[in-house]
Coordinates of C-alpha atoms in Angstrom, one line a residue:
M1 CA 276.6 148.4 42.6
S2 CA 273.3 147.1 44.7
K3 CA 270.3 146.0 42.8
A4 CA 268.7 149.8 41.8
P5 CA 264.7 149.9 41.0
A6 CA 264.6 152.0 37.6
A7 CA 263.8 148.9 36.1
N8 CA 262.5 148.2 32.7
T9 CA 258.6 149.5 32.8
D10 CA 257.9 149.6 29.3
S11 CA 258.8 146.2 27.6
A12 CA 255.9 144.6 25.6
P13 CA 254.8 141.9 28.0
T14 CA 256.0 137.8 27.3
A15 CA 255.8 134.8 28.6
S16 CA 259.6 134.7 28.9
S17 CA 260.3 138.3 30.3
A18 CA 257.0 138.3 32.6
S19 CA 258.4 137.2 35.6
C20 CA 261.5 139.5 35.5
R21 CA 259.6 142.3 34.4
K22 CA 257.5 141.9 37.4
A23 CA 260.8 141.3 39.8
L24 CA 262.3 145.0 38.9
G25 CA 258.9 146.5 39.1
A26 CA 258.1 146.4 35.4
Y27 CA 255.1 146.8 33.7
Y28 CA 253.7 147.3 30.1
T29 CA 251.9 150.4 30.0
A30 CA 249.3 151.3 26.9
A31 CA 249.3 153.2 23.8
P32 CA 246.7 156.0 24.6
V33 CA 248.2 156.8 27.7
V34 CA 251.8 157.1 25.9
D35 CA 250.5 159.1 23.9
F36 CA 248.1 161.7 26.1
L37 CA 250.9 162.2 28.7
V38 CA 254.0 163.1 25.2
T39 CA 251.2 165.7 23.7
W40 CA 250.0 166.8 26.8
G41 CA 253.6 167.3 27.9
L42 CA 255.2 168.7 25.0
G43 CA 252.1 171.0 24.3
L44 CA 253.2 173.3 27.4
G45 CA 256.5 174.2 25.5
G46 CA 260.3 173.0 24.8
G47 CA 261.5 169.7 23.3
A48 CA 264.0 168.3 26.1
V49 CA 262.6 165.2 27.3
M50 CA 264.0 162.1 29.8
D51 CA 261.9 159.6 30.6
P52 CA 263.8 157.8 33.0
S53 CA 262.8 154.4 33.1
C54 CA 262.0 154.0 29.3
G55 CA 261.7 150.6 28.8
D56 CA 261.4 149.9 25.4
G57 CA 261.6 153.7 24.9
R58 CA 257.7 154.2 23.9
F59 CA 257.7 157.3 25.3
L60 CA 260.9 158.7 23.7
V61 CA 259.4 157.4 20.4
A62 CA 256.3 159.1 21.0
A63 CA 258.1 162.3 21.8
A64 CA 260.6 162.2 18.6
R65 CA 257.5 161.4 16.7
Q66 CA 256.0 164.7 18.0
G67 CA 259.3 167.0 17.7
A68 CA 260.9 166.7 20.1
T69 CA 264.7 168.1 20.1
R70 CA 267.1 166.6 22.7
L71 CA 265.9 162.7 24.4
V72 CA 267.5 160.8 27.0
G73 CA 266.3 157.5 28.6
C74 CA 267.5 155.5 31.7
D75 CA 266.8 152.1 32.7
L76 CA 268.3 149.4 34.8
D77 CA 267.9 146.7 32.2
P78 CA 270.5 146.2 29.7
D79 CA 268.1 144.5 27.0
A80 CA 265.2 147.0 27.7
L81 CA 268.1 149.6 26.4
R82 CA 268.8 148.2 23.3
T83 CA 265.7 147.1 22.5
A84 CA 264.9 151.0 22.7
K85 CA 267.9 152.0 20.9
A86 CA 267.0 150.3 18.0
T87 CA 263.0 151.3 18.2
L88 CA 264.4 154.8 18.0
S89 CA 266.4 154.3 15.5
D90 CA 263.7 152.3 13.2
A91 CA 261.5 156.1 14.1
G92 CA 264.8 158.0 12.6
A93 CA 265.8 160.0 16.3
G94 CA 268.4 159.5 18.5
A95 CA 268.9 159.9 22.5
D96 CA 271.6 160.1 25.1
W97 CA 270.9 156.6 27.3
H98 CA 272.2 155.8 31.1
Q99 CA 272.3 152.3 32.1
G100 CA 272.1 151.7 35.7
D101 CA 270.6 153.1 38.4
F102 CA 268.6 156.1 38.1
F103 CA 269.9 157.3 41.8
L104 CA 273.3 157.6 40.3
L105 CA 272.3 160.3 37.9
A106 CA 272.8 163.7 39.7
P107 CA 270.5 166.6 38.3
E108 CA 273.3 169.1 38.4
R109 CA 275.6 167.3 36.3
R110 CA 272.8 167.5 33.3
A111 CA 271.4 170.5 31.5
P112 CA 267.7 170.7 32.3
F113 CA 264.7 169.1 30.6
D114 CA 261.5 170.6 29.9
L115 CA 259.6 167.1 30.1
V116 CA 259.8 164.3 32.3
V117 CA 257.8 162.0 31.1
G118 CA 257.4 157.6 31.7
N119 CA 256.2 154.7 34.2
P120 CA 258.1 154.5 37.5
P121 CA 259.1 151.1 39.1
F122 CA 257.3 149.7 41.3
I123 CA 259.5 147.6 43.9
R124 CA 258.2 146.9 47.2
Y125 CA 260.1 148.0 50.6
Q126 CA 260.9 144.7 51.1
H127 CA 262.8 144.1 47.9
F128 CA 263.5 147.9 48.1
S129 CA 267.1 148.3 49.8
G130 CA 270.6 148.8 50.2
E131 CA 272.7 151.3 49.0
T132 CA 269.9 152.3 46.1
R133 CA 267.3 152.9 48.7
A134 CA 270.0 155.0 51.1
R135 CA 270.7 157.1 47.8
A136 CA 266.8 156.9 47.0
L137 CA 265.5 158.9 50.9
A138 CA 268.6 161.1 50.5
S139 CA 267.6 162.5 47.2
A140 CA 263.6 162.5 48.3
L141 CA 265.1 164.7 51.7
R142 CA 266.4 167.1 49.0
V143 CA 263.1 168.6 47.8
G144 CA 261.3 168.6 51.6
A145 CA 260.0 164.7 51.7
R146 CA 261.4 162.5 54.3
L147 CA 259.6 159.1 53.3
S148 CA 259.8 156.1 55.4
R149 CA 261.8 153.0 55.2
L150 CA 258.5 151.3 54.1
S151 CA 258.5 153.3 51.3
A152 CA 258.4 151.7 47.5
S153 CA 260.9 152.5 45.0
W154 CA 258.2 154.7 42.6
A155 CA 258.0 157.6 45.4
P156 CA 261.3 158.8 46.0
F157 CA 261.6 158.2 42.1
L158 CA 260.1 160.7 40.9
L159 CA 260.9 163.0 43.7
H160 CA 264.6 162.3 42.1
A161 CA 262.6 162.7 38.5
M162 CA 261.5 165.8 39.5
Q163 CA 264.8 167.1 40.3
F164 CA 266.0 167.4 36.1
L165 CA 263.3 169.9 35.4
R166 CA 263.6 173.1 34.6
P167 CA 262.2 175.7 36.2
G168 CA 258.9 176.2 34.8
G169 CA 259.4 172.5 33.3
A170 CA 256.5 169.4 33.5
M171 CA 256.0 166.0 34.6
G172 CA 253.9 163.2 33.2
M173 CA 253.9 159.9 35.3
V174 CA 251.8 156.6 35.6
V175 CA 251.7 156.5 39.8
P176 CA 249.9 154.1 42.1
A177 CA 246.7 155.0 44.0
E178 CA 249.3 154.5 46.9
L179 CA 250.1 158.5 46.1
A180 CA 246.5 159.1 47.6
Q181 CA 246.4 156.4 50.1
T182 CA 249.2 155.7 52.5
A183 CA 251.4 158.1 54.6
Y184 CA 254.4 158.0 52.5
G185 CA 252.1 158.7 49.4
T186 CA 250.6 161.8 51.1
E187 CA 254.2 162.6 52.0
T188 CA 255.4 162.4 48.3
L189 CA 252.1 163.8 47.2
R190 CA 253.1 167.2 49.5
A191 CA 256.7 167.7 48.3
L192 CA 255.1 167.7 44.3
C193 CA 252.5 170.2 45.1
A194 CA 255.3 172.2 46.8
G195 CA 257.5 171.9 43.5
F196 CA 254.6 172.5 41.0
A197 CA 252.3 174.9 40.4
S198 CA 249.5 172.8 39.3
V199 CA 249.2 169.1 40.4
R200 CA 246.4 167.3 38.3
L201 CA 245.7 163.3 39.3
L202 CA 243.5 161.5 36.0
T203 CA 241.9 158.7 37.9
F204 CA 239.7 156.1 36.0
R205 CA 236.8 154.2 37.4
R206 CA 237.9 150.9 34.9
N207 CA 241.1 149.3 35.6
W208 CA 243.4 149.8 32.8
F209 CA 246.9 148.1 33.7
D210 CA 246.9 144.8 33.0
G211 CA 249.3 143.0 35.4
A212 CA 249.0 145.8 38.0
Q213 CA 247.2 144.5 41.3
Q214 CA 246.6 148.5 42.2
E215 CA 244.7 151.4 41.1
T216 CA 246.2 153.3 38.8
F217 CA 246.4 157.1 38.0
L218 CA 248.0 159.5 35.5
L219 CA 250.4 162.8 37.0
L220 CA 250.3 166.1 35.4
A221 CA 252.3 168.8 37.3
E222 CA 253.0 171.7 36.0
D223 CA 255.1 174.5 36.5
R224 CA 258.2 173.5 38.2
G225 CA 259.3 175.8 40.7
G226 CA 256.1 176.9 41.8
A227 CA 253.5 175.8 44.7
T228 CA 249.8 174.5 45.3
A229 CA 247.8 173.5 48.0
S230 CA 246.1 171.1 46.8
A231 CA 246.5 168.2 43.8
E232 CA 243.0 168.1 41.5
L233 CA 241.3 164.6 40.9
V234 CA 240.2 164.8 37.8
P235 CA 237.8 161.6 37.6
L236 CA 237.5 159.9 34.0
D237 CA 235.5 156.4 33.2
R238 CA 238.3 154.8 30.7
I239 CA 241.6 155.3 29.2
E240 CA 240.0 155.6 25.8
D241 CA 238.2 158.5 27.1
L242 CA 241.7 160.4 27.0
A243 CA 241.2 161.0 23.3
G244 CA 239.6 164.3 23.0
F245 CA 240.0 165.2 26.4
A246 CA 239.7 169.0 27.5
L247 CA 241.8 169.6 30.9
S248 CA 240.8 173.0 30.3
A249 CA 237.1 171.7 31.4
A250 CA 238.5 169.6 34.0
G251 CA 237.7 171.8 36.8
Q252 CA 234.1 171.5 36.9
D253 CA 234.6 167.6 37.6
G254 CA 237.3 168.2 39.9
F255 CA 238.0 167.3 43.9
N256 CA 240.7 169.2 45.4
L257 CA 242.7 166.9 47.7
D258 CA 244.1 169.1 50.2
T259 CA 247.6 167.2 51.5
A260 CA 248.3 169.5 54.2
R261 CA 245.1 167.8 55.8
G262 CA 245.8 164.2 54.6
G263 CA 242.7 164.6 51.9
R264 CA 240.5 161.3 51.8
L265 CA 240.7 160.4 47.7
G266 CA 237.6 158.0 48.3
L267 CA 235.7 161.5 48.6
A268 CA 236.8 162.6 44.8
F269 CA 234.2 159.4 43.8
V270 CA 231.1 160.3 45.7
A271 CA 228.5 163.2 45.2
P272 CA 229.3 166.3 46.7
A273 CA 226.3 166.1 49.1
A274 CA 228.1 162.8 50.8
R275 CA 231.1 164.2 50.7
D276 CA 229.5 167.3 53.2
L277 CA 227.7 165.3 55.3
Y278 CA 230.4 163.0 56.0
L279 CA 232.9 165.8 56.8
R280 CA 230.4 167.5 59.3
L281 CA 229.7 164.0 60.9
I282 CA 233.7 163.1 61.7
D283 CA 233.6 166.2 63.6
H284 CA 230.5 165.1 65.9
A285 CA 231.3 164.9 69.4
D286 CA 229.8 161.4 69.2
V287 CA 231.4 160.1 65.8
V288 CA 235.4 158.6 67.2
E289 CA 238.4 156.9 65.4
L290 CA 238.8 152.9 66.5
C291 CA 242.0 153.5 67.9
S292 CA 240.5 155.9 70.4
L293 CA 239.0 152.1 72.0
G294 CA 241.8 149.9 72.2
E295 CA 245.0 148.9 69.5
V296 CA 244.3 146.6 66.8
A297 CA 246.5 144.1 65.6
N298 CA 247.6 142.0 62.9
G299 CA 246.8 137.9 63.3
Y300 CA 249.8 135.4 63.9
V301 CA 251.5 134.1 60.5
S302 CA 251.9 130.1 61.0
G303 CA 254.6 129.7 58.3
A304 CA 252.6 126.4 57.4
N305 CA 249.1 126.5 58.1
E306 CA 248.5 123.0 56.8
F307 CA 250.5 121.8 59.4
F308 CA 249.9 124.2 62.1
H309 CA 246.3 123.7 61.6
C310 CA 244.0 121.3 61.8
T311 CA 240.2 120.0 63.2
A312 CA 239.6 118.8 66.9
A313 CA 238.3 115.4 65.4
D314 CA 241.9 115.0 63.6
G315 CA 243.9 116.2 66.5
A316 CA 242.4 113.6 68.6
Q317 CA 242.9 110.9 65.9
R318 CA 246.5 112.4 65.9
A319 CA 246.8 111.5 69.6
L320 CA 247.5 115.4 69.8
P321 CA 247.2 117.0 73.3
Q322 CA 243.9 118.2 74.1
E323 CA 245.4 121.8 75.3
W324 CA 247.7 121.9 72.0
L325 CA 244.5 122.9 70.1
L326 CA 243.5 126.5 70.5
P327 CA 240.2 127.7 68.9
I328 CA 240.8 130.1 65.8
A329 CA 239.2 132.1 63.9
R330 CA 240.6 131.5 60.3
N331 CA 239.4 134.4 57.8
S332 CA 236.2 136.7 57.6
R333 CA 234.7 133.6 56.2
S334 CA 235.2 132.0 59.3
L335 CA 233.0 135.5 61.4
M336 CA 229.3 133.8 60.5
G337 CA 227.6 136.8 62.8
L338 CA 228.0 139.5 65.0
T339 CA 229.6 137.1 67.4
F340 CA 232.2 134.4 66.9
T341 CA 231.4 131.3 68.9
Q342 CA 232.4 128.0 69.8
R343 CA 229.3 126.7 68.4
D344 CA 231.0 128.5 65.0
V345 CA 234.1 126.8 65.3
A346 CA 232.2 123.2 65.4
Y347 CA 230.3 124.2 62.3
A348 CA 233.3 125.4 60.3
E349 CA 235.1 121.9 61.3
A350 CA 232.0 120.1 60.4
R351 CA 232.7 121.4 57.0
G352 CA 235.8 120.2 56.7
V353 CA 237.4 123.8 57.2
P354 CA 239.9 123.3 60.1
H355 CA 239.7 125.9 63.2
H356 CA 242.0 125.4 65.7
L357 CA 246.1 125.8 65.8
I358 CA 248.4 123.6 67.1
L359 CA 250.5 125.5 70.0
P360 CA 252.6 122.4 72.0
R361 CA 253.7 124.2 75.0
E362 CA 257.8 124.4 75.3
D363 CA 257.9 122.6 78.3
D364 CA 256.2 119.5 76.2
L365 CA 260.1 118.1 75.5
F366 CA 260.4 117.2 79.2
A367 CA 256.7 116.5 80.1
A368 CA 254.5 113.4 79.4
D369 CA 253.6 115.1 76.3
S370 CA 257.0 114.6 75.2
V371 CA 256.4 111.3 73.6
A372 CA 253.2 113.3 71.4
L373 CA 255.9 116.5 70.4
E374 CA 258.6 114.5 68.9
A375 CA 256.0 112.8 66.8
F376 CA 254.7 116.0 66.3
Q377 CA 257.9 117.5 65.2
R378 CA 259.3 114.7 63.2
A379 CA 256.0 114.7 60.9
G380 CA 256.7 118.3 60.3
E381 CA 260.9 117.5 59.7
R382 CA 259.1 115.1 57.0
A383 CA 257.3 117.1 55.3
G384 CA 260.1 120.1 55.1
I385 CA 258.3 122.5 57.5
P386 CA 261.4 123.6 59.4
A387 CA 262.7 124.9 55.9
R388 CA 259.7 127.8 55.3
Y389 CA 261.3 130.9 56.2
K390 CA 258.9 131.5 58.8
C391 CA 259.9 128.5 60.4
R392 CA 263.8 128.6 60.0
T393 CA 263.5 132.1 61.1
R394 CA 261.9 130.8 64.6
N395 CA 263.5 129.0 67.5
P396 CA 261.7 126.9 68.3
W397 CA 260.4 126.1 64.5
W398 CA 257.9 124.1 65.7
R399 CA 255.9 127.1 68.2
V400 CA 253.9 129.5 66.6
P401 CA 254.4 133.0 68.1
G402 CA 252.6 136.3 68.2
L403 CA 249.0 134.9 69.3
I404 CA 247.0 137.3 70.6
R405 CA 243.5 137.7 71.9
A406 CA 241.2 140.2 71.1
D407 CA 238.1 141.4 72.2
V408 CA 236.9 142.6 68.5
L409 CA 237.4 140.3 65.2
L410 CA 238.0 142.6 62.3
P411 CA 238.2 142.4 58.7
Y412 CA 241.4 142.9 56.9
M413 CA 240.8 141.6 52.9
I414 CA 237.3 143.3 52.6
G415 CA 234.4 142.3 49.5
S416 CA 231.1 143.5 49.5
E417 CA 229.8 143.4 53.2
P418 CA 232.6 143.9 55.6
H419 CA 231.5 143.5 59.2
A420 CA 233.3 142.8 62.6
S421 CA 232.4 140.0 65.4
V422 CA 232.7 140.1 69.2
N423 CA 234.9 137.2 70.2
C424 CA 232.8 135.2 71.9
A425 CA 235.1 132.0 71.5
N426 CA 238.1 133.4 72.9
A427 CA 239.8 132.4 69.6
L428 CA 242.9 132.9 68.2
Y429 CA 243.3 134.3 64.5
P430 CA 245.9 134.8 61.9
N431 CA 247.2 137.7 59.5
S432 CA 243.8 137.4 57.4
L433 CA 242.0 139.2 60.4
H434 CA 242.5 142.1 62.5
G435 CA 241.8 141.8 66.4
L436 CA 240.4 145.1 68.4
R437 CA 241.6 145.0 71.8
L438 CA 239.5 147.6 73.7
A439 CA 240.2 149.6 76.6
N440 CA 237.0 148.6 78.3
P441 CA 236.3 145.0 76.4
M442 CA 232.6 145.5 77.9
L443 CA 232.3 147.8 75.5
A444 CA 232.6 145.0 72.6
A445 CA 229.4 144.9 70.8
R446 CA 228.7 148.2 70.9
V447 CA 231.8 148.7 68.9
V448 CA 230.6 145.7 66.9
L449 CA 227.7 147.4 66.2
G450 CA 228.4 150.6 65.4
L451 CA 230.8 149.6 63.2
A452 CA 227.8 148.0 61.0
S453 CA 226.0 151.7 60.5
S454 CA 226.3 153.4 57.0
L455 CA 228.5 156.0 58.4
S456 CA 231.3 153.4 59.4
L457 CA 231.3 151.4 56.5
L458 CA 231.7 154.6 54.4
S459 CA 234.4 155.2 56.7
M460 CA 236.3 151.9 55.7
E461 CA 236.1 152.8 51.6
L462 CA 237.2 156.0 52.5
V463 CA 240.9 154.3 54.7
G464 CA 241.4 151.7 52.9
R465 CA 243.3 150.7 49.7
S466 CA 241.8 149.1 46.7
Y467 CA 243.5 146.0 45.2
G468 CA 243.3 143.9 42.5
G469 CA 240.0 141.4 42.2
G470 CA 237.7 144.7 43.8
I471 CA 239.3 143.8 47.2
L472 CA 239.2 146.4 50.2
K473 CA 242.4 145.9 52.1
L474 CA 242.9 148.0 55.3
E475 CA 246.1 147.0 57.4
P476 CA 246.1 147.7 61.0
T477 CA 247.1 151.3 61.2
E478 CA 243.8 152.4 58.4
M479 CA 241.5 150.5 60.3
Q480 CA 242.4 152.2 63.4
R481 CA 241.5 155.5 61.6
V482 CA 237.8 153.8 61.1
R483 CA 235.2 156.1 61.9
L484 CA 232.3 154.8 64.3
V485 CA 229.7 155.8 66.9
L486 CA 229.0 153.6 69.7
P487 CA 225.6 153.2 70.5
T488 CA 224.7 154.7 73.6
C489 CA 221.1 153.1 74.7
G490 CA 220.6 151.1 78.0
E491 CA 221.9 147.1 78.1
Q492 CA 218.4 145.8 77.7
Q493 CA 217.8 147.6 74.1
L494 CA 221.0 146.7 73.1
R495 CA 221.2 142.9 73.6
M496 CA 217.4 143.0 71.7
V497 CA 219.0 145.1 69.2
F498 CA 222.4 142.9 68.8
E499 CA 220.7 139.9 68.9
L500 CA 218.7 140.8 65.7
A501 CA 221.4 142.0 64.1
D502 CA 223.4 138.9 64.7
A503 CA 220.4 136.9 63.8
A504 CA 219.8 138.9 60.4
L505 CA 223.4 138.2 59.4
R506 CA 223.2 134.4 60.2
D507 CA 220.4 134.1 57.7
G508 CA 222.7 135.8 55.1
D509 CA 220.9 139.3 55.3
F510 CA 223.8 141.8 55.6
N511 CA 221.2 144.9 54.6
A512 CA 218.8 144.6 57.6
V513 CA 222.1 144.7 59.8
V514 CA 223.0 147.6 58.3
E515 CA 219.2 148.8 58.8
V516 CA 219.3 147.9 62.1
A517 CA 222.1 150.0 62.9
D518 CA 221.4 152.7 60.6
S519 CA 217.7 152.9 62.8
L520 CA 219.6 152.6 66.7
I521 CA 222.8 155.0 65.8
L522 CA 222.6 157.4 62.5
K523 CA 218.2 158.3 63.6
D524 CA 217.6 157.8 67.2
Q525 CA 221.5 158.8 68.6
L526 CA 223.0 160.9 66.1
G527 CA 219.0 162.3 64.9
L528 CA 220.2 161.6 61.0
S529 CA 216.9 162.0 58.9
A530 CA 216.3 159.3 56.1
E531 CA 217.3 161.5 53.4
D532 CA 220.9 161.9 55.3
I533 CA 220.9 158.0 55.9
D534 CA 220.2 157.0 52.6
C535 CA 222.9 158.9 51.2
L536 CA 225.6 158.0 53.1
S537 CA 224.9 154.0 52.1
Q538 CA 224.4 155.2 48.2
A539 CA 228.1 157.2 48.8
R540 CA 229.1 153.8 50.2
S541 CA 227.4 152.0 47.3
A542 CA 229.3 153.7 44.5
L543 CA 232.6 153.1 46.2
V544 CA 232.0 149.7 46.3
E545 CA 230.6 149.9 42.7
R546 CA 233.6 151.9 41.7
R547 CA 236.2 149.0 42.9
L548 CA 234.2 146.4 41.8
A549 CA 233.9 147.0 38.1
R550 CA 237.7 147.9 38.3
S551 CA 238.3 144.0 38.7
R552 CA 236.6 143.3 36.1
R553 CA 238.3 142.1 33.1
N554 CA 235.5 143.0 30.3
R555 CA 235.2 146.6 30.1
P556 CA 232.1 147.8 27.7

């Protein structure tokens, strides 16, 4: 049987089990969350409870203590099930158990449940494969969700679990924020809204799930068999707020995420005035998506940066042919200004940071540089480079593929001060950056300045995904959806403003760059008031602070 994703999601974390739990997509669920979900679900009526990824059985124990009359636990890990059985027995209760692939369980062969509750496994698509994935995607299709092969395990897991509920039943689950941030997540949320009369997502300003890299929600889905047009997002500060939290009063602070329109998650966390202003602006004729101007592409993967990257001085010392050494922008730290130039390459290498890619030509085996190539190959073989995954899967191993020269270099992993740069050095770039190849390269400076406005910076926060450490990640498909306004001023004014902003950024004054862009684009071109511009700026700052706050370990 292929490896299933129905992993032990709730075993208590120990040093010996941590790596195994991570491989199975298993994470520890805090007691306040367990108690809240079980209390909420059983409060809706009925006593038949299933935990489809029960781990050590904590959800089932909580259900037994609150009077559940029928319990079923499922898990892939036999050790987890043994622990769950013992834990439940100590609580004076029993359950039916299923050890193995959850997707092998047929809902029509089980008496329906009043409540499905738990924490589904999170396994990335790269490791979620084989027969299990095929069964999972087929199950999702039965409830109308056509999930792609890029879906992580939790998405079809939720949709399979909902099929075990009786009409009117409820589901309470821990879910990743990808439910409202990715294409397959949005498709999953749409199917949930089509299958329940009420869908709520409780969100938390402060990160509470140790070990997971993503923001986490609590999914509360009621009345199986009904339908709703949107999911309600209910923002809370921390999990301690669950104690005494009344869902009946949530509507006053909630935000409806319209699944039909692919609702923007971040809008739930900004002031209503900023929300309304942003939605008005993106319908403005001058506001375009980045993809309308060109193609966003991720950079190359060398497979061994320490071997394939060097400084120009190091390359000369090693007698590498000069034409092998191609300038690169390594990451966002390479982008010192609104332009990336040969001087930036030299400055980085003066500080010892390699900014050249070694790229031998394929015909060098038979050319004057064959001696240098043979020496390069021997050095790589001594270091074990050909055995590395990316190198052993390409031919020849010593020539890095996927090289792109873009007109504009774009950030990928974003901190608090993201900016783009015109690629004046004609540099290559690795997958720590994105590149924009413009249909009209003459627009490069206008694009870079446009992306520096408060409108575009807010758009980045809304389309990106927040990960551990407070970093905002924008995949190429997400970066393509960033909104911007191209400045329409004349070339002379553009050059003057651009040089002013570039100098400010090189002096470390990011806010001055934003002010310049806002004044030229939002104020003079779109006619926004100072109050409106400040409203966009504060909304963006609120989202930045929210993701940075969730990354902090100390939670006051």
